[in-house]
Amino acid sequence: MPLSVLVLNGPNLNLLGTRQPEVYGTTTLADIERDCRAKGQALGLDVEFRHSNSEGELVDLIHDARGRHAGLILNAGAYTHTSIALMDAISSVELPTVEVHLSNIHRREPFRHHSYIAKVALGQICGFGAFGYLMALEALAHHLRSPA
Ligand code: DHK
């Protein structure tokens, strides 16, 4: 049976495509979902792709992932920089997590430089636009097959 991973997207990412294209590009979230599914298939991973603008719902989705998914890819949007609750949720379910951002958060405003997610993630991929999700799937597949 193929391993399953959850790709989880936080606030405002539903607006990708029209939202500040100079920062986030013109790829829509539906495009990213399609590409993640194709990449997952190539890697032998089942991909569940979800979005929520609500912090509590993201916490619930992370809790529900335990026992259903082998790993998590998370773009928590602005909650990256604020949410101890999301950090604690990842610690609680103990799922290997890859943090993704479309933009290079370290080249942007200082308030985006700090990530609570980074403290509990395997690693962080940022600055490569939508391609970062595919890199994250590769990294997670590699980790699941040969954990370091
Ligand atoms: C997306 C957001 O919505 C921002 O709040 C983060 C991240 C960066 C991204 O680049 O994907 O600061």
PDB file of C-alpha atoms and ligand atoms in Angstrom:
ATOM      1  CA  MET A   1       0.000   0.000   0.000  1.00  0.00           C
ATOM      2  CA  PRO A   2       1.464   3.440  -0.910  1.00  0.00           C
ATOM      3  CA  LEU A   3       2.455   5.753   1.901  1.00  0.00           C
ATOM      4  CA  SER A   4       0.165   8.720   2.328  1.00  0.00           C
ATOM      5  CA  VAL A   5       1.193  12.321   2.994  1.00  0.00           C
ATOM      6  CA  LEU A   6      -0.815  15.404   3.868  1.00  0.00           C
ATOM      7  CA  VAL A   7      -0.011  18.683   2.094  1.00  0.00           C
ATOM      8  CA  LEU A   8      -1.507  21.411   4.247  1.00  0.00           C
ATOM      9  CA  ASN A   9      -1.921  25.075   3.298  1.00  0.00           C
ATOM     10  CA  GLY A  10      -2.701  27.961   5.618  1.00  0.00           C
ATOM     11  CA  PRO A  11      -4.230  31.424   5.383  1.00  0.00           C
ATOM     12  CA  ASN A  12      -4.489  33.355   2.128  1.00  0.00           C
ATOM     13  CA  LEU A  13      -2.941  30.603   0.047  1.00  0.00           C
ATOM     14  CA  ASN A  14      -6.364  30.015  -1.543  1.00  0.00           C
ATOM     15  CA  LEU A  15      -5.735  33.353  -3.302  1.00  0.00           C
ATOM     16  CA  LEU A  16      -2.556  32.203  -5.046  1.00  0.00           C
ATOM     17  CA  GLY A  17      -2.543  33.207  -8.687  1.00  0.00           C
ATOM     18  CA  THR A  18      -3.955  36.665  -8.037  1.00  0.00           C
ATOM     19  CA  ARG A  19      -2.371  37.465  -4.659  1.00  0.00           C
ATOM     20  CA  GLN A  20       0.758  39.647  -5.011  1.00  0.00           C
ATOM     21  CA  PRO A  21       2.006  37.711  -8.061  1.00  0.00           C
ATOM     22  CA  GLU A  22       5.342  39.554  -7.874  1.00  0.00           C
ATOM     23  CA  VAL A  23       5.903  37.779  -4.511  1.00  0.00           C
ATOM     24  CA  TYR A  24       3.982  34.509  -4.812  1.00  0.00           C
ATOM     25  CA  GLY A  25       3.879  33.914  -8.589  1.00  0.00           C
ATOM     26  CA  THR A  26       0.889  33.206 -10.811  1.00  0.00           C
ATOM     27  CA  THR A  27       0.441  29.498 -10.045  1.00  0.00           C
ATOM     28  CA  THR A  28      -2.873  28.797  -8.324  1.00  0.00           C
ATOM     29  CA  LEU A  29      -3.392  26.480  -5.362  1.00  0.00           C
ATOM     30  CA  ALA A  30      -5.335  24.158  -7.698  1.00  0.00           C
ATOM     31  CA  ASP A  31      -2.284  24.056 -10.003  1.00  0.00           C
ATOM     32  CA  ILE A  32      -0.073  23.172  -7.034  1.00  0.00           C
ATOM     33  CA  GLU A  33      -2.502  20.443  -5.958  1.00  0.00           C
ATOM     34  CA  ARG A  34      -2.472  18.946  -9.459  1.00  0.00           C
ATOM     35  CA  ASP A  35       1.335  19.005  -9.609  1.00  0.00           C
ATOM     36  CA  CYS A  36       1.665  17.518  -6.101  1.00  0.00           C
ATOM     37  CA  ARG A  37      -0.661  14.652  -7.034  1.00  0.00           C
ATOM     38  CA  ALA A  38       1.402  13.900 -10.162  1.00  0.00           C
ATOM     39  CA  LYS A  39       4.655  14.098  -8.207  1.00  0.00           C
ATOM     40  CA  GLY A  40       3.198  11.915  -5.455  1.00  0.00           C
ATOM     41  CA  GLN A  41       2.214   9.301  -8.007  1.00  0.00           C
ATOM     42  CA  ALA A  42       5.740   9.318  -9.469  1.00  0.00           C
ATOM     43  CA  LEU A  43       7.162   8.878  -5.952  1.00  0.00           C
ATOM     44  CA  GLY A  44       4.655   6.217  -4.932  1.00  0.00           C
ATOM     45  CA  LEU A  45       2.947   8.491  -2.395  1.00  0.00           C
ATOM     46  CA  ASP A  46      -0.762   9.131  -1.915  1.00  0.00           C
ATOM     47  CA  VAL A  47      -1.302  12.881  -1.533  1.00  0.00           C
ATOM     48  CA  GLU A  48      -4.118  14.486   0.440  1.00  0.00           C
ATOM     49  CA  PHE A  49      -4.146  18.235  -0.266  1.00  0.00           C
ATOM     50  CA  ARG A  50      -5.952  20.611   2.103  1.00  0.00           C
ATOM     51  CA  HIS A  51      -6.323  24.325   2.782  1.00  0.00           C
ATOM     52  CA  SER A  52      -7.740  26.319   5.666  1.00  0.00           C
ATOM     53  CA  ASN A  53      -7.678  29.979   6.613  1.00  0.00           C
ATOM     54  CA  SER A  54      -8.352  29.087  10.237  1.00  0.00           C
ATOM     55  CA  GLU A  55      -5.630  28.284  12.791  1.00  0.00           C
ATOM     56  CA  GLY A  56      -7.875  25.959  14.813  1.00  0.00           C
ATOM     57  CA  GLU A  57      -8.902  23.999  11.738  1.00  0.00           C
ATOM     58  CA  LEU A  58      -5.248  23.593  10.762  1.00  0.00           C
ATOM     59  CA  VAL A  59      -4.562  22.230  14.272  1.00  0.00           C
ATOM     60  CA  ASP A  60      -7.472  19.784  13.845  1.00  0.00           C
ATOM     61  CA  LEU A  61      -6.217  18.678  10.430  1.00  0.00           C
ATOM     62  CA  ILE A  62      -2.754  17.998  11.885  1.00  0.00           C
ATOM     63  CA  HIS A  63      -4.310  15.982  14.747  1.00  0.00           C
ATOM     64  CA  ASP A  64      -6.418  13.980  12.257  1.00  0.00           C
ATOM     65  CA  ALA A  65      -3.303  13.200  10.218  1.00  0.00           C
ATOM     66  CA  ARG A  66      -1.919  10.976  12.973  1.00  0.00           C
ATOM     67  CA  GLY A  67      -2.440   7.346  11.982  1.00  0.00           C
ATOM     68  CA  ARG A  68      -3.683   8.324   8.506  1.00  0.00           C
ATOM     69  CA  HIS A  69      -0.570   9.875   7.005  1.00  0.00           C
ATOM     70  CA  ALA A  70       3.126   9.060   7.179  1.00  0.00           C
ATOM     71  CA  GLY A  71       4.237  12.679   6.910  1.00  0.00           C
ATOM     72  CA  LEU A  72       3.239  16.271   6.485  1.00  0.00           C
ATOM     73  CA  ILE A  73       4.148  19.141   4.165  1.00  0.00           C
ATOM     74  CA  LEU A  74       3.080  22.440   5.638  1.00  0.00           C
ATOM     75  CA  ASN A  75       2.888  25.963   4.298  1.00  0.00           C
ATOM     76  CA  ALA A  76       1.329  27.630   7.318  1.00  0.00           C
ATOM     77  CA  GLY A  77       1.278  31.078   5.654  1.00  0.00           C
ATOM     78  CA  ALA A  78       1.434  33.864   8.216  1.00  0.00           C
ATOM     79  CA  TYR A  79       0.794  31.403  11.083  1.00  0.00           C
ATOM     80  CA  THR A  80       4.375  30.251  10.460  1.00  0.00           C
ATOM     81  CA  HIS A  81       5.538  33.360  12.266  1.00  0.00           C
ATOM     82  CA  THR A  82       2.983  33.415  15.087  1.00  0.00           C
ATOM     83  CA  SER A  83       1.569  30.008  15.908  1.00  0.00           C
ATOM     84  CA  ILE A  84       2.856  28.118  18.914  1.00  0.00           C
ATOM     85  CA  ALA A  85      -0.360  26.082  18.550  1.00  0.00           C
ATOM     86  CA  LEU A  86       0.675  24.732  15.139  1.00  0.00           C
ATOM     87  CA  MET A  87       4.197  24.025  16.407  1.00  0.00           C
ATOM     88  CA  ASP A  88       2.755  22.109  19.372  1.00  0.00           C
ATOM     89  CA  ALA A  89       0.328  20.206  17.119  1.00  0.00           C
ATOM     90  CA  ILE A  90       3.214  18.936  14.982  1.00  0.00           C
ATOM     91  CA  SER A  91       5.197  17.956  18.096  1.00  0.00           C
ATOM     92  CA  SER A  92       2.128  16.177  19.467  1.00  0.00           C
ATOM     93  CA  VAL A  93       1.458  13.987  16.431  1.00  0.00           C
ATOM     94  CA  GLU A  94       5.169  13.307  15.851  1.00  0.00           C
ATOM     95  CA  LEU A  95       4.793  13.273  12.065  1.00  0.00           C
ATOM     96  CA  PRO A  96       7.874  14.099   9.980  1.00  0.00           C
ATOM     97  CA  THR A  97       7.157  17.549   8.585  1.00  0.00           C
ATOM     98  CA  VAL A  98       8.677  19.574   5.770  1.00  0.00           C
ATOM     99  CA  GLU A  99       8.036  23.315   5.937  1.00  0.00           C
ATOM    100  CA  VAL A 100       7.433  25.081   2.602  1.00  0.00           C
ATOM    101  CA  HIS A 101       7.139  28.715   1.544  1.00  0.00           C
ATOM    102  CA  LEU A 102       6.822  30.035  -1.979  1.00  0.00           C
ATOM    103  CA  SER A 103       8.756  33.192  -1.198  1.00  0.00           C
ATOM    104  CA  ASN A 104      12.182  33.422   0.414  1.00  0.00           C
ATOM    105  CA  ILE A 105      10.996  34.513   3.864  1.00  0.00           C
ATOM    106  CA  HIS A 106      14.572  35.366   4.895  1.00  0.00           C
ATOM    107  CA  ARG A 107      14.840  38.067   2.228  1.00  0.00           C
ATOM    108  CA  ARG A 108      11.583  39.696   3.297  1.00  0.00           C
ATOM    109  CA  GLU A 109      10.443  41.750   6.288  1.00  0.00           C
ATOM    110  CA  PRO A 110      12.149  40.851   9.598  1.00  0.00           C
ATOM    111  CA  PHE A 111       8.858  39.578  11.081  1.00  0.00           C
ATOM    112  CA  ARG A 112       8.877  36.796   8.472  1.00  0.00           C
ATOM    113  CA  HIS A 113      12.373  35.598   9.364  1.00  0.00           C
ATOM    114  CA  HIS A 114      11.277  33.665  12.431  1.00  0.00           C
ATOM    115  CA  SER A 115       9.378  30.392  11.997  1.00  0.00           C
ATOM    116  CA  TYR A 116       7.822  28.406  14.824  1.00  0.00           C
ATOM    117  CA  ILE A 117       7.352  25.555  12.341  1.00  0.00           C
ATOM    118  CA  ALA A 118      11.101  25.342  11.690  1.00  0.00           C
ATOM    119  CA  LYS A 119      11.641  24.280  15.309  1.00  0.00           C
ATOM    120  CA  VAL A 120       9.718  21.041  14.741  1.00  0.00           C
ATOM    121  CA  ALA A 121      10.264  20.466  10.995  1.00  0.00           C
ATOM    122  CA  LEU A 122      12.775  18.156   9.318  1.00  0.00           C
ATOM    123  CA  GLY A 123      13.731  21.140   7.199  1.00  0.00           C
ATOM    124  CA  GLN A 124      12.514  24.228   5.421  1.00  0.00           C
ATOM    125  CA  ILE A 125      12.231  24.911   1.669  1.00  0.00           C
ATOM    126  CA  CYS A 126      11.586  28.506   0.663  1.00  0.00           C
ATOM    127  CA  GLY A 127      12.151  30.839  -2.256  1.00  0.00           C
ATOM    128  CA  PHE A 128      11.490  28.445  -5.146  1.00  0.00           C
ATOM    129  CA  GLY A 129       7.832  29.241  -5.711  1.00  0.00           C
ATOM    130  CA  ALA A 130       5.418  26.396  -6.346  1.00  0.00           C
ATOM    131  CA  PHE A 131       8.329  24.104  -7.242  1.00  0.00           C
ATOM    132  CA  GLY A 132       9.156  24.076  -3.519  1.00  0.00           C
ATOM    133  CA  TYR A 133       6.169  21.784  -2.893  1.00  0.00           C
ATOM    134  CA  LEU A 134       7.618  19.224  -5.301  1.00  0.00           C
ATOM    135  CA  MET A 135      11.025  19.515  -3.635  1.00  0.00           C
ATOM    136  CA  ALA A 136       9.299  18.965  -0.292  1.00  0.00           C
ATOM    137  CA  LEU A 137       7.605  15.807  -1.591  1.00  0.00           C
ATOM    138  CA  GLU A 138      10.990  14.485  -2.784  1.00  0.00           C
ATOM    139  CA  ALA A 139      12.550  15.275   0.594  1.00  0.00           C
ATOM    140  CA  LEU A 140       9.711  13.664   2.538  1.00  0.00           C
ATOM    141  CA  ALA A 141       9.700  10.551   0.326  1.00  0.00           C
ATOM    142  CA  HIS A 142      13.454  10.211   0.833  1.00  0.00           C
ATOM    143  CA  HIS A 143      13.096  10.643   4.600  1.00  0.00           C
ATOM    144  CA  LEU A 144      10.262   8.105   4.835  1.00  0.00           C
ATOM    145  CA  ARG A 145      12.297   5.514   2.936  1.00  0.00           C
ATOM    146  CA  SER A 146      15.591   6.138   4.674  1.00  0.00           C
ATOM    147  CA  PRO A 147      15.140   8.248   7.805  1.00  0.00           C
ATOM    148  CA  ALA A 148      18.426   9.907   8.804  1.00  0.00           C
TER     149      ALA A 148
HETATM  150  C1  DHK B   1       3.012  32.658   2.658  1.00  0.00           C
HETATM  151  C2  DHK B   1       2.402  33.597   3.415  1.00  0.00           C
HETATM  152  O1  DHK B   1       1.083  33.765   3.355  1.00  0.00           O
HETATM  153  C3  DHK B   1       3.180  34.539   4.235  1.00  0.00           C
HETATM  154  O2  DHK B   1       2.450  34.981   5.355  1.00  0.00           O
HETATM  155  C4  DHK B   1       4.512  33.967   4.669  1.00  0.00           C
HETATM  156  C5  DHK B   1       4.445  32.337   2.806  1.00  0.00           C
HETATM  157  C6  DHK B   1       5.253  33.416   3.467  1.00  0.00           C
HETATM  158  C7  DHK B   1       5.014  31.844   1.477  1.00  0.00           C
HETATM  159  O3  DHK B   1       5.972  32.419   0.968  1.00  0.00           O
HETATM  160  O4  DHK B   1       4.505  30.853   0.958  1.00  0.00           O
HETATM  161  O5  DHK B   1       5.258  34.956   5.299  1.00  0.00           O
END
